[in-house]
Amino acid sequence: MSIIDLFRLNGKTALVTGCKRGIGKAMALALAEAGADVVGVSATLEPSGSAVEREITALGRRFTGYTCDFSDRRALYRFIEQLRTDFPVIDILVNNAGTILRKPAAEHPDEYWDKVIEVNLNAQFVLSREVGKTMVARGRGKIIFVASLLTFQGGITVPGYAASKGGIGQLTKALSNEWAGHGVQVNAIAPGYIRTDNTQALQDDPVRSKAILERIPAGRWGEPDDLKGAVVFLASAASDYVSGEILTVDGGWMGR
């Protein structure tokens, strides 16, 4: 197999959560560009006619969209049951759906903590377990979590988010330890400071934004498209001997 062919995803079906915009949309498009058909799910995704659907179908790939609020465990299980019926084989799972709620730790309410942990960690475990068990049974599959710089650092005013992303790092390793021997590679991508809705508050804060930019060796905020290469690599045969890794895509932040 040629090196280019190692990165091709023709004939694969990828499930991408949180695919409506930002990083998730960029990843869904990247997988489609590499040849995969895409199943997308987001809390506010239109079941048909979405922008991400139009862009993926324009590439000649199939797209199927679902709406699911990952903070609602019952809704998540209903989605999983529908997924089993509609797509019994998922080759690639990208766990990107997430949320962030900002308030200082001493004022951080239970409902902020509970929602962030449910969406960012609990739902991701449940979905990975249910999709992952079928991958293990088939002897092949790729699971990619979206971690964060706060997988490694504590952040400010986002204790629930930091805890959830720290948990994602450990979950990545735990699942890899059990499933790598069954042909299922489990890895994570930790984006740096990317221009998305989740970082809008930081972009709009002149003090924080300046401090962040000064620390990034690349000298710029990242864009969602900066994640495309990493997700295709981890979804493809090129990464068949890579498992349990957290790949930072951060303009050099963690090396500083």
PDB file of C-alpha atoms in Angstrom:
ATOM      1  CA  MET A   1       0.000   0.000   0.000  1.00  0.00           C
ATOM      2  CA  SER A   2       1.368   3.433  -0.952  1.00  0.00           C
ATOM      3  CA  ILE A   3       1.742   6.112   1.688  1.00  0.00           C
ATOM      4  CA  ILE A   4      -1.104   8.111   0.156  1.00  0.00           C
ATOM      5  CA  ASP A   5      -3.360   5.061   0.222  1.00  0.00           C
ATOM      6  CA  LEU A   6      -2.703   4.631   3.951  1.00  0.00           C
ATOM      7  CA  PHE A   7      -4.610   7.864   4.537  1.00  0.00           C
ATOM      8  CA  ARG A   8      -7.596   7.064   2.315  1.00  0.00           C
ATOM      9  CA  LEU A   9     -10.927   6.402   4.045  1.00  0.00           C
ATOM     10  CA  ASN A  10     -12.944   5.151   1.086  1.00  0.00           C
ATOM     11  CA  GLY A  11     -15.664   2.729   2.121  1.00  0.00           C
ATOM     12  CA  LYS A  12     -15.556   3.832   5.773  1.00  0.00           C
ATOM     13  CA  THR A  13     -18.392   5.309   7.815  1.00  0.00           C
ATOM     14  CA  ALA A  14     -17.494   7.922  10.407  1.00  0.00           C
ATOM     15  CA  LEU A  15     -19.701   9.118  13.261  1.00  0.00           C
ATOM     16  CA  VAL A  16     -18.818  12.687  14.273  1.00  0.00           C
ATOM     17  CA  THR A  17     -20.477  14.248  17.300  1.00  0.00           C
ATOM     18  CA  GLY A  18     -20.778  18.012  17.615  1.00  0.00           C
ATOM     19  CA  CYS A  19     -20.402  18.321  13.848  1.00  0.00           C
ATOM     20  CA  LYS A  20     -22.547  21.395  13.186  1.00  0.00           C
ATOM     21  CA  ARG A  21     -19.783  23.992  13.409  1.00  0.00           C
ATOM     22  CA  GLY A  22     -16.241  24.708  14.498  1.00  0.00           C
ATOM     23  CA  ILE A  23     -13.815  21.869  15.110  1.00  0.00           C
ATOM     24  CA  GLY A  24     -16.431  19.147  14.649  1.00  0.00           C
ATOM     25  CA  LYS A  25     -17.517  20.468  11.268  1.00  0.00           C
ATOM     26  CA  ALA A  26     -13.900  20.780  10.096  1.00  0.00           C
ATOM     27  CA  MET A  27     -13.209  17.195  11.181  1.00  0.00           C
ATOM     28  CA  ALA A  28     -16.342  15.876   9.458  1.00  0.00           C
ATOM     29  CA  LEU A  29     -15.341  17.618   6.235  1.00  0.00           C
ATOM     30  CA  ALA A  30     -11.773  16.295   6.495  1.00  0.00           C
ATOM     31  CA  LEU A  31     -12.984  12.706   6.854  1.00  0.00           C
ATOM     32  CA  ALA A  32     -15.304  13.171   3.875  1.00  0.00           C
ATOM     33  CA  GLU A  33     -12.482  14.670   1.814  1.00  0.00           C
ATOM     34  CA  ALA A  34     -10.454  11.533   2.634  1.00  0.00           C
ATOM     35  CA  GLY A  35     -13.295   9.347   1.330  1.00  0.00           C
ATOM     36  CA  ALA A  36     -15.517   8.510   4.315  1.00  0.00           C
ATOM     37  CA  ASP A  37     -19.276   8.801   4.501  1.00  0.00           C
ATOM     38  CA  VAL A  38     -20.318  10.766   7.576  1.00  0.00           C
ATOM     39  CA  VAL A  39     -22.984  10.337  10.226  1.00  0.00           C
ATOM     40  CA  GLY A  40     -23.287  13.571  12.171  1.00  0.00           C
ATOM     41  CA  VAL A  41     -25.005  14.423  15.434  1.00  0.00           C
ATOM     42  CA  SER A  42     -25.322  17.655  17.385  1.00  0.00           C
ATOM     43  CA  ALA A  43     -27.776  19.130  19.865  1.00  0.00           C
ATOM     44  CA  THR A  44     -29.077  21.646  17.325  1.00  0.00           C
ATOM     45  CA  LEU A  45     -28.226  19.938  14.024  1.00  0.00           C
ATOM     46  CA  GLU A  46     -30.973  20.003  11.427  1.00  0.00           C
ATOM     47  CA  PRO A  47     -31.799  16.381  10.460  1.00  0.00           C
ATOM     48  CA  SER A  48     -31.623  17.470   6.816  1.00  0.00           C
ATOM     49  CA  GLY A  49     -30.470  20.518   4.899  1.00  0.00           C
ATOM     50  CA  SER A  50     -27.676  21.599   7.254  1.00  0.00           C
ATOM     51  CA  ALA A  51     -24.609  23.452   6.034  1.00  0.00           C
ATOM     52  CA  VAL A  52     -22.353  20.535   6.933  1.00  0.00           C
ATOM     53  CA  GLU A  53     -24.592  18.167   4.965  1.00  0.00           C
ATOM     54  CA  ARG A  54     -24.450  20.403   1.893  1.00  0.00           C
ATOM     55  CA  GLU A  55     -20.675  20.671   2.041  1.00  0.00           C
ATOM     56  CA  ILE A  56     -20.139  16.936   2.517  1.00  0.00           C
ATOM     57  CA  THR A  57     -22.555  15.890  -0.224  1.00  0.00           C
ATOM     58  CA  ALA A  58     -20.842  18.402  -2.537  1.00  0.00           C
ATOM     59  CA  LEU A  59     -17.717  16.270  -2.053  1.00  0.00           C
ATOM     60  CA  GLY A  60     -19.603  13.239  -3.358  1.00  0.00           C
ATOM     61  CA  ARG A  61     -19.929  11.587   0.060  1.00  0.00           C
ATOM     62  CA  ARG A  62     -23.065  10.626   1.973  1.00  0.00           C
ATOM     63  CA  PHE A  63     -24.161  12.473   5.103  1.00  0.00           C
ATOM     64  CA  THR A  64     -26.851  11.510   7.600  1.00  0.00           C
ATOM     65  CA  GLY A  65     -27.718  13.912  10.386  1.00  0.00           C
ATOM     66  CA  TYR A  66     -29.287  13.405  13.818  1.00  0.00           C
ATOM     67  CA  THR A  67     -30.260  15.713  16.643  1.00  0.00           C
ATOM     68  CA  CYS A  68     -29.370  14.670  20.193  1.00  0.00           C
ATOM     69  CA  ASP A  69     -28.841  16.583  23.429  1.00  0.00           C
ATOM     70  CA  PHE A  70     -25.928  14.780  25.084  1.00  0.00           C
ATOM     71  CA  SER A  71     -26.846  16.278  28.467  1.00  0.00           C
ATOM     72  CA  ASP A  72     -29.966  14.057  28.393  1.00  0.00           C
ATOM     73  CA  ARG A  73     -28.956  10.441  29.070  1.00  0.00           C
ATOM     74  CA  ARG A  74     -32.279   9.042  27.849  1.00  0.00           C
ATOM     75  CA  ALA A  75     -31.986  10.984  24.602  1.00  0.00           C
ATOM     76  CA  LEU A  76     -28.481   9.616  24.157  1.00  0.00           C
ATOM     77  CA  TYR A  77     -29.677   6.028  24.528  1.00  0.00           C
ATOM     78  CA  ARG A  78     -32.496   6.676  22.049  1.00  0.00           C
ATOM     79  CA  PHE A  79     -29.939   7.984  19.578  1.00  0.00           C
ATOM     80  CA  ILE A  80     -27.737   4.931  20.094  1.00  0.00           C
ATOM     81  CA  GLU A  81     -30.661   2.593  19.416  1.00  0.00           C
ATOM     82  CA  GLN A  82     -31.504   4.472  16.215  1.00  0.00           C
ATOM     83  CA  LEU A  83     -27.855   4.416  15.197  1.00  0.00           C
ATOM     84  CA  ARG A  84     -27.706   0.636  15.639  1.00  0.00           C
ATOM     85  CA  THR A  85     -30.674   0.274  13.301  1.00  0.00           C
ATOM     86  CA  ASP A  86     -29.509   2.729  10.660  1.00  0.00           C
ATOM     87  CA  PHE A  87     -25.748   2.127  10.804  1.00  0.00           C
ATOM     88  CA  PRO A  88     -24.839  -1.234  12.342  1.00  0.00           C
ATOM     89  CA  VAL A  89     -21.209  -0.669  11.304  1.00  0.00           C
ATOM     90  CA  ILE A  90     -19.371   2.468  12.394  1.00  0.00           C
ATOM     91  CA  ASP A  91     -15.702   2.368  11.412  1.00  0.00           C
ATOM     92  CA  ILE A  92     -14.625   5.683  12.950  1.00  0.00           C
ATOM     93  CA  LEU A  93     -16.014   7.463  16.010  1.00  0.00           C
ATOM     94  CA  VAL A  94     -15.018  11.090  16.641  1.00  0.00           C
ATOM     95  CA  ASN A  95     -16.129  12.234  20.090  1.00  0.00           C
ATOM     96  CA  ASN A  96     -16.137  15.984  19.613  1.00  0.00           C
ATOM     97  CA  ALA A  97     -19.416  17.140  21.208  1.00  0.00           C
ATOM     98  CA  GLY A  98     -18.762  19.334  24.202  1.00  0.00           C
ATOM     99  CA  THR A  99     -19.752  22.378  26.173  1.00  0.00           C
ATOM    100  CA  ILE A 100     -18.098  24.909  28.466  1.00  0.00           C
ATOM    101  CA  LEU A 101     -19.611  27.013  31.257  1.00  0.00           C
ATOM    102  CA  ARG A 102     -17.523  29.727  32.889  1.00  0.00           C
ATOM    103  CA  LYS A 103     -17.728  30.867  36.508  1.00  0.00           C
ATOM    104  CA  PRO A 104     -15.077  31.056  39.255  1.00  0.00           C
ATOM    105  CA  ALA A 105     -14.750  27.847  41.239  1.00  0.00           C
ATOM    106  CA  ALA A 106     -16.126  29.357  44.471  1.00  0.00           C
ATOM    107  CA  GLU A 107     -19.251  30.388  42.573  1.00  0.00           C
ATOM    108  CA  HIS A 108     -19.479  27.444  40.158  1.00  0.00           C
ATOM    109  CA  PRO A 109     -23.005  26.024  40.610  1.00  0.00           C
ATOM    110  CA  ASP A 110     -23.920  22.343  40.671  1.00  0.00           C
ATOM    111  CA  GLU A 111     -25.898  22.662  37.470  1.00  0.00           C
ATOM    112  CA  TYR A 112     -22.843  23.989  35.584  1.00  0.00           C
ATOM    113  CA  TRP A 113     -20.682  21.154  36.872  1.00  0.00           C
ATOM    114  CA  ASP A 114     -23.291  18.477  36.201  1.00  0.00           C
ATOM    115  CA  LYS A 115     -24.062  19.581  32.652  1.00  0.00           C
ATOM    116  CA  VAL A 116     -20.429  19.890  31.586  1.00  0.00           C
ATOM    117  CA  ILE A 117     -19.461  16.517  33.058  1.00  0.00           C
ATOM    118  CA  GLU A 118     -22.511  14.846  31.509  1.00  0.00           C
ATOM    119  CA  VAL A 119     -21.878  16.198  28.000  1.00  0.00           C
ATOM    120  CA  ASN A 120     -18.094  16.159  27.949  1.00  0.00           C
ATOM    121  CA  LEU A 121     -17.341  12.928  29.812  1.00  0.00           C
ATOM    122  CA  ASN A 122     -20.309  10.722  30.726  1.00  0.00           C
ATOM    123  CA  ALA A 123     -21.968  10.814  27.312  1.00  0.00           C
ATOM    124  CA  GLN A 124     -18.642  10.230  25.597  1.00  0.00           C
ATOM    125  CA  PHE A 125     -18.008   7.118  27.676  1.00  0.00           C
ATOM    126  CA  VAL A 126     -21.490   5.729  27.015  1.00  0.00           C
ATOM    127  CA  LEU A 127     -21.264   6.314  23.257  1.00  0.00           C
ATOM    128  CA  SER A 128     -17.722   4.950  23.052  1.00  0.00           C
ATOM    129  CA  ARG A 129     -18.685   1.860  25.033  1.00  0.00           C
ATOM    130  CA  GLU A 130     -21.682   1.107  22.820  1.00  0.00           C
ATOM    131  CA  VAL A 131     -19.946   1.786  19.502  1.00  0.00           C
ATOM    132  CA  GLY A 132     -16.651   0.374  20.728  1.00  0.00           C
ATOM    133  CA  LYS A 133     -18.063  -3.015  21.672  1.00  0.00           C
ATOM    134  CA  THR A 134     -19.124  -3.597  18.064  1.00  0.00           C
ATOM    135  CA  MET A 135     -15.681  -2.535  16.855  1.00  0.00           C
ATOM    136  CA  VAL A 136     -14.070  -4.988  19.271  1.00  0.00           C
ATOM    137  CA  ALA A 137     -16.359  -7.757  18.012  1.00  0.00           C
ATOM    138  CA  ARG A 138     -15.348  -6.987  14.389  1.00  0.00           C
ATOM    139  CA  GLY A 139     -11.673  -6.681  15.286  1.00  0.00           C
ATOM    140  CA  ARG A 140     -11.151  -3.175  13.892  1.00  0.00           C
ATOM    141  CA  GLY A 141     -12.099   0.437  14.465  1.00  0.00           C
ATOM    142  CA  LYS A 142     -10.894   3.909  15.314  1.00  0.00           C
ATOM    143  CA  ILE A 143     -12.059   6.060  18.231  1.00  0.00           C
ATOM    144  CA  ILE A 144     -10.860   9.650  18.473  1.00  0.00           C
ATOM    145  CA  PHE A 145     -11.649  11.861  21.444  1.00  0.00           C
ATOM    146  CA  VAL A 146     -11.290  15.623  21.369  1.00  0.00           C
ATOM    147  CA  ALA A 147      -9.326  16.502  24.473  1.00  0.00           C
ATOM    148  CA  SER A 148      -7.950  19.973  25.282  1.00  0.00           C
ATOM    149  CA  LEU A 149      -4.975  21.843  26.637  1.00  0.00           C
ATOM    150  CA  LEU A 150      -6.965  21.570  29.874  1.00  0.00           C
ATOM    151  CA  THR A 151      -6.388  17.829  29.730  1.00  0.00           C
ATOM    152  CA  PHE A 152      -2.930  18.881  30.985  1.00  0.00           C
ATOM    153  CA  GLN A 153      -3.583  22.260  32.635  1.00  0.00           C
ATOM    154  CA  GLY A 154      -6.221  23.568  35.029  1.00  0.00           C
ATOM    155  CA  GLY A 155      -7.484  26.659  33.268  1.00  0.00           C
ATOM    156  CA  ILE A 156      -9.280  29.577  34.918  1.00  0.00           C
ATOM    157  CA  THR A 157     -12.996  29.749  35.828  1.00  0.00           C
ATOM    158  CA  VAL A 158     -13.767  26.433  34.087  1.00  0.00           C
ATOM    159  CA  PRO A 159     -13.341  23.734  36.781  1.00  0.00           C
ATOM    160  CA  GLY A 160     -15.960  21.427  35.280  1.00  0.00           C
ATOM    161  CA  TYR A 161     -14.474  21.699  31.802  1.00  0.00           C
ATOM    162  CA  ALA A 162     -10.952  21.059  33.083  1.00  0.00           C
ATOM    163  CA  ALA A 163     -12.124  18.033  35.066  1.00  0.00           C
ATOM    164  CA  SER A 164     -14.008  16.643  32.080  1.00  0.00           C
ATOM    165  CA  LYS A 165     -11.089  17.042  29.700  1.00  0.00           C
ATOM    166  CA  GLY A 166      -8.675  15.553  32.219  1.00  0.00           C
ATOM    167  CA  GLY A 167     -11.046  12.603  32.387  1.00  0.00           C
ATOM    168  CA  ILE A 168     -11.058  12.322  28.590  1.00  0.00           C
ATOM    169  CA  GLY A 169      -7.287  11.936  28.623  1.00  0.00           C
ATOM    170  CA  GLN A 170      -7.492   9.064  31.093  1.00  0.00           C
ATOM    171  CA  LEU A 171     -10.474   7.489  29.322  1.00  0.00           C
ATOM    172  CA  THR A 172      -8.492   7.489  26.089  1.00  0.00           C
ATOM    173  CA  LYS A 173      -5.719   5.489  27.769  1.00  0.00           C
ATOM    174  CA  ALA A 174      -8.097   3.173  29.635  1.00  0.00           C
ATOM    175  CA  LEU A 175      -9.994   2.170  26.488  1.00  0.00           C
ATOM    176  CA  SER A 176      -6.772   1.823  24.516  1.00  0.00           C
ATOM    177  CA  ASN A 177      -5.358  -0.540  27.130  1.00  0.00           C
ATOM    178  CA  GLU A 178      -8.354  -2.853  26.735  1.00  0.00           C
ATOM    179  CA  TRP A 179      -9.066  -2.553  23.016  1.00  0.00           C
ATOM    180  CA  ALA A 180      -5.770  -2.067  21.158  1.00  0.00           C
ATOM    181  CA  GLY A 181      -5.206  -5.814  21.220  1.00  0.00           C
ATOM    182  CA  HIS A 182      -8.554  -6.247  19.461  1.00  0.00           C
ATOM    183  CA  GLY A 183      -7.658  -4.011  16.518  1.00  0.00           C
ATOM    184  CA  VAL A 184      -9.338  -0.877  17.861  1.00  0.00           C
ATOM    185  CA  GLN A 185      -7.100   2.163  18.194  1.00  0.00           C
ATOM    186  CA  VAL A 186      -8.252   4.784  20.720  1.00  0.00           C
ATOM    187  CA  ASN A 187      -6.541   8.168  20.657  1.00  0.00           C
ATOM    188  CA  ALA A 188      -7.273  11.823  21.377  1.00  0.00           C
ATOM    189  CA  ILE A 189      -6.526  15.174  19.807  1.00  0.00           C
ATOM    190  CA  ALA A 190      -5.899  18.092  22.155  1.00  0.00           C
ATOM    191  CA  PRO A 191      -6.518  21.325  20.271  1.00  0.00           C
ATOM    192  CA  GLY A 192      -4.816  24.489  21.404  1.00  0.00           C
ATOM    193  CA  TYR A 193      -6.540  27.859  21.372  1.00  0.00           C
ATOM    194  CA  ILE A 194      -8.769  27.607  18.296  1.00  0.00           C
ATOM    195  CA  ARG A 195     -11.104  30.313  16.991  1.00  0.00           C
ATOM    196  CA  THR A 196     -14.497  28.764  17.823  1.00  0.00           C
ATOM    197  CA  ASP A 197     -17.648  29.629  19.760  1.00  0.00           C
ATOM    198  CA  ASN A 198     -16.162  27.943  22.846  1.00  0.00           C
ATOM    199  CA  THR A 199     -13.247  30.382  22.929  1.00  0.00           C
ATOM    200  CA  GLN A 200     -15.188  33.517  21.952  1.00  0.00           C
ATOM    201  CA  ALA A 201     -15.109  34.866  25.516  1.00  0.00           C
ATOM    202  CA  LEU A 202     -11.310  34.607  25.528  1.00  0.00           C
ATOM    203  CA  GLN A 203     -10.996  36.155  22.075  1.00  0.00           C
ATOM    204  CA  ASP A 204     -13.129  39.083  23.243  1.00  0.00           C
ATOM    205  CA  ASP A 205     -11.105  39.652  26.434  1.00  0.00           C
ATOM    206  CA  PRO A 206      -8.219  41.950  25.448  1.00  0.00           C
ATOM    207  CA  VAL A 207      -6.073  40.971  28.438  1.00  0.00           C
ATOM    208  CA  ARG A 208      -6.537  37.187  28.179  1.00  0.00           C
ATOM    209  CA  SER A 209      -6.355  37.190  24.386  1.00  0.00           C
ATOM    210  CA  LYS A 210      -3.060  39.110  24.418  1.00  0.00           C
ATOM    211  CA  ALA A 211      -1.561  36.804  27.063  1.00  0.00           C
ATOM    212  CA  ILE A 212      -2.610  33.702  25.128  1.00  0.00           C
ATOM    213  CA  LEU A 213      -1.232  34.959  21.824  1.00  0.00           C
ATOM    214  CA  GLU A 214       2.085  35.920  23.399  1.00  0.00           C
ATOM    215  CA  ARG A 215       2.606  32.358  24.653  1.00  0.00           C
ATOM    216  CA  ILE A 216       1.823  30.571  21.355  1.00  0.00           C
ATOM    217  CA  PRO A 217       5.132  30.037  19.499  1.00  0.00           C
ATOM    218  CA  ALA A 218       3.286  29.933  16.167  1.00  0.00           C
ATOM    219  CA  GLY A 219       2.162  33.492  16.854  1.00  0.00           C
ATOM    220  CA  ARG A 220      -1.516  33.016  16.018  1.00  0.00           C
ATOM    221  CA  TRP A 221      -4.739  31.452  17.201  1.00  0.00           C
ATOM    222  CA  GLY A 222      -5.542  28.144  15.554  1.00  0.00           C
ATOM    223  CA  GLU A 223      -8.332  27.627  13.052  1.00  0.00           C
ATOM    224  CA  PRO A 224     -10.662  24.605  12.907  1.00  0.00           C
ATOM    225  CA  ASP A 225      -9.006  23.512   9.653  1.00  0.00           C
ATOM    226  CA  ASP A 226      -5.736  23.071  11.565  1.00  0.00           C
ATOM    227  CA  LEU A 227      -7.265  19.877  13.026  1.00  0.00           C
ATOM    228  CA  LYS A 228      -7.992  18.244   9.661  1.00  0.00           C
ATOM    229  CA  GLY A 229      -4.664  16.478   9.184  1.00  0.00           C
ATOM    230  CA  ALA A 230      -4.600  15.073  12.701  1.00  0.00           C
ATOM    231  CA  VAL A 231      -8.083  13.580  12.522  1.00  0.00           C
ATOM    232  CA  VAL A 232      -7.487  11.935   9.133  1.00  0.00           C
ATOM    233  CA  PHE A 233      -4.218  10.460  10.402  1.00  0.00           C
ATOM    234  CA  LEU A 234      -5.839   8.965  13.508  1.00  0.00           C
ATOM    235  CA  ALA A 235      -8.848   7.716  11.519  1.00  0.00           C
ATOM    236  CA  SER A 236      -6.759   5.998   8.861  1.00  0.00           C
ATOM    237  CA  ALA A 237      -4.554   2.938   8.460  1.00  0.00           C
ATOM    238  CA  ALA A 238      -1.566   5.269   8.788  1.00  0.00           C
ATOM    239  CA  SER A 239      -2.094   5.171  12.566  1.00  0.00           C
ATOM    240  CA  ASP A 240      -2.701   1.440  13.000  1.00  0.00           C
ATOM    241  CA  TYR A 241       0.193   1.164  15.487  1.00  0.00           C
ATOM    242  CA  VAL A 242      -0.757   4.327  17.388  1.00  0.00           C
ATOM    243  CA  SER A 243      -3.027   3.925  20.412  1.00  0.00           C
ATOM    244  CA  GLY A 244      -3.508   5.613  23.753  1.00  0.00           C
ATOM    245  CA  GLU A 245      -1.942   8.850  22.527  1.00  0.00           C
ATOM    246  CA  ILE A 246      -3.036  12.450  23.055  1.00  0.00           C
ATOM    247  CA  LEU A 247      -1.878  14.451  20.039  1.00  0.00           C
ATOM    248  CA  THR A 248      -1.592  18.177  20.734  1.00  0.00           C
ATOM    249  CA  VAL A 249      -2.351  20.543  17.866  1.00  0.00           C
ATOM    250  CA  ASP A 250      -1.562  23.802  19.585  1.00  0.00           C
ATOM    251  CA  GLY A 251       0.929  25.928  17.661  1.00  0.00           C
ATOM    252  CA  GLY A 252       3.641  24.853  20.133  1.00  0.00           C
ATOM    253  CA  TRP A 253       1.818  25.914  23.342  1.00  0.00           C
ATOM    254  CA  MET A 254       2.653  22.771  25.331  1.00  0.00           C
ATOM    255  CA  GLY A 255       6.326  22.954  24.366  1.00  0.00           C
ATOM    256  CA  ARG A 256       6.671  26.437  25.838  1.00  0.00           C
TER     257      ARG A 256
END
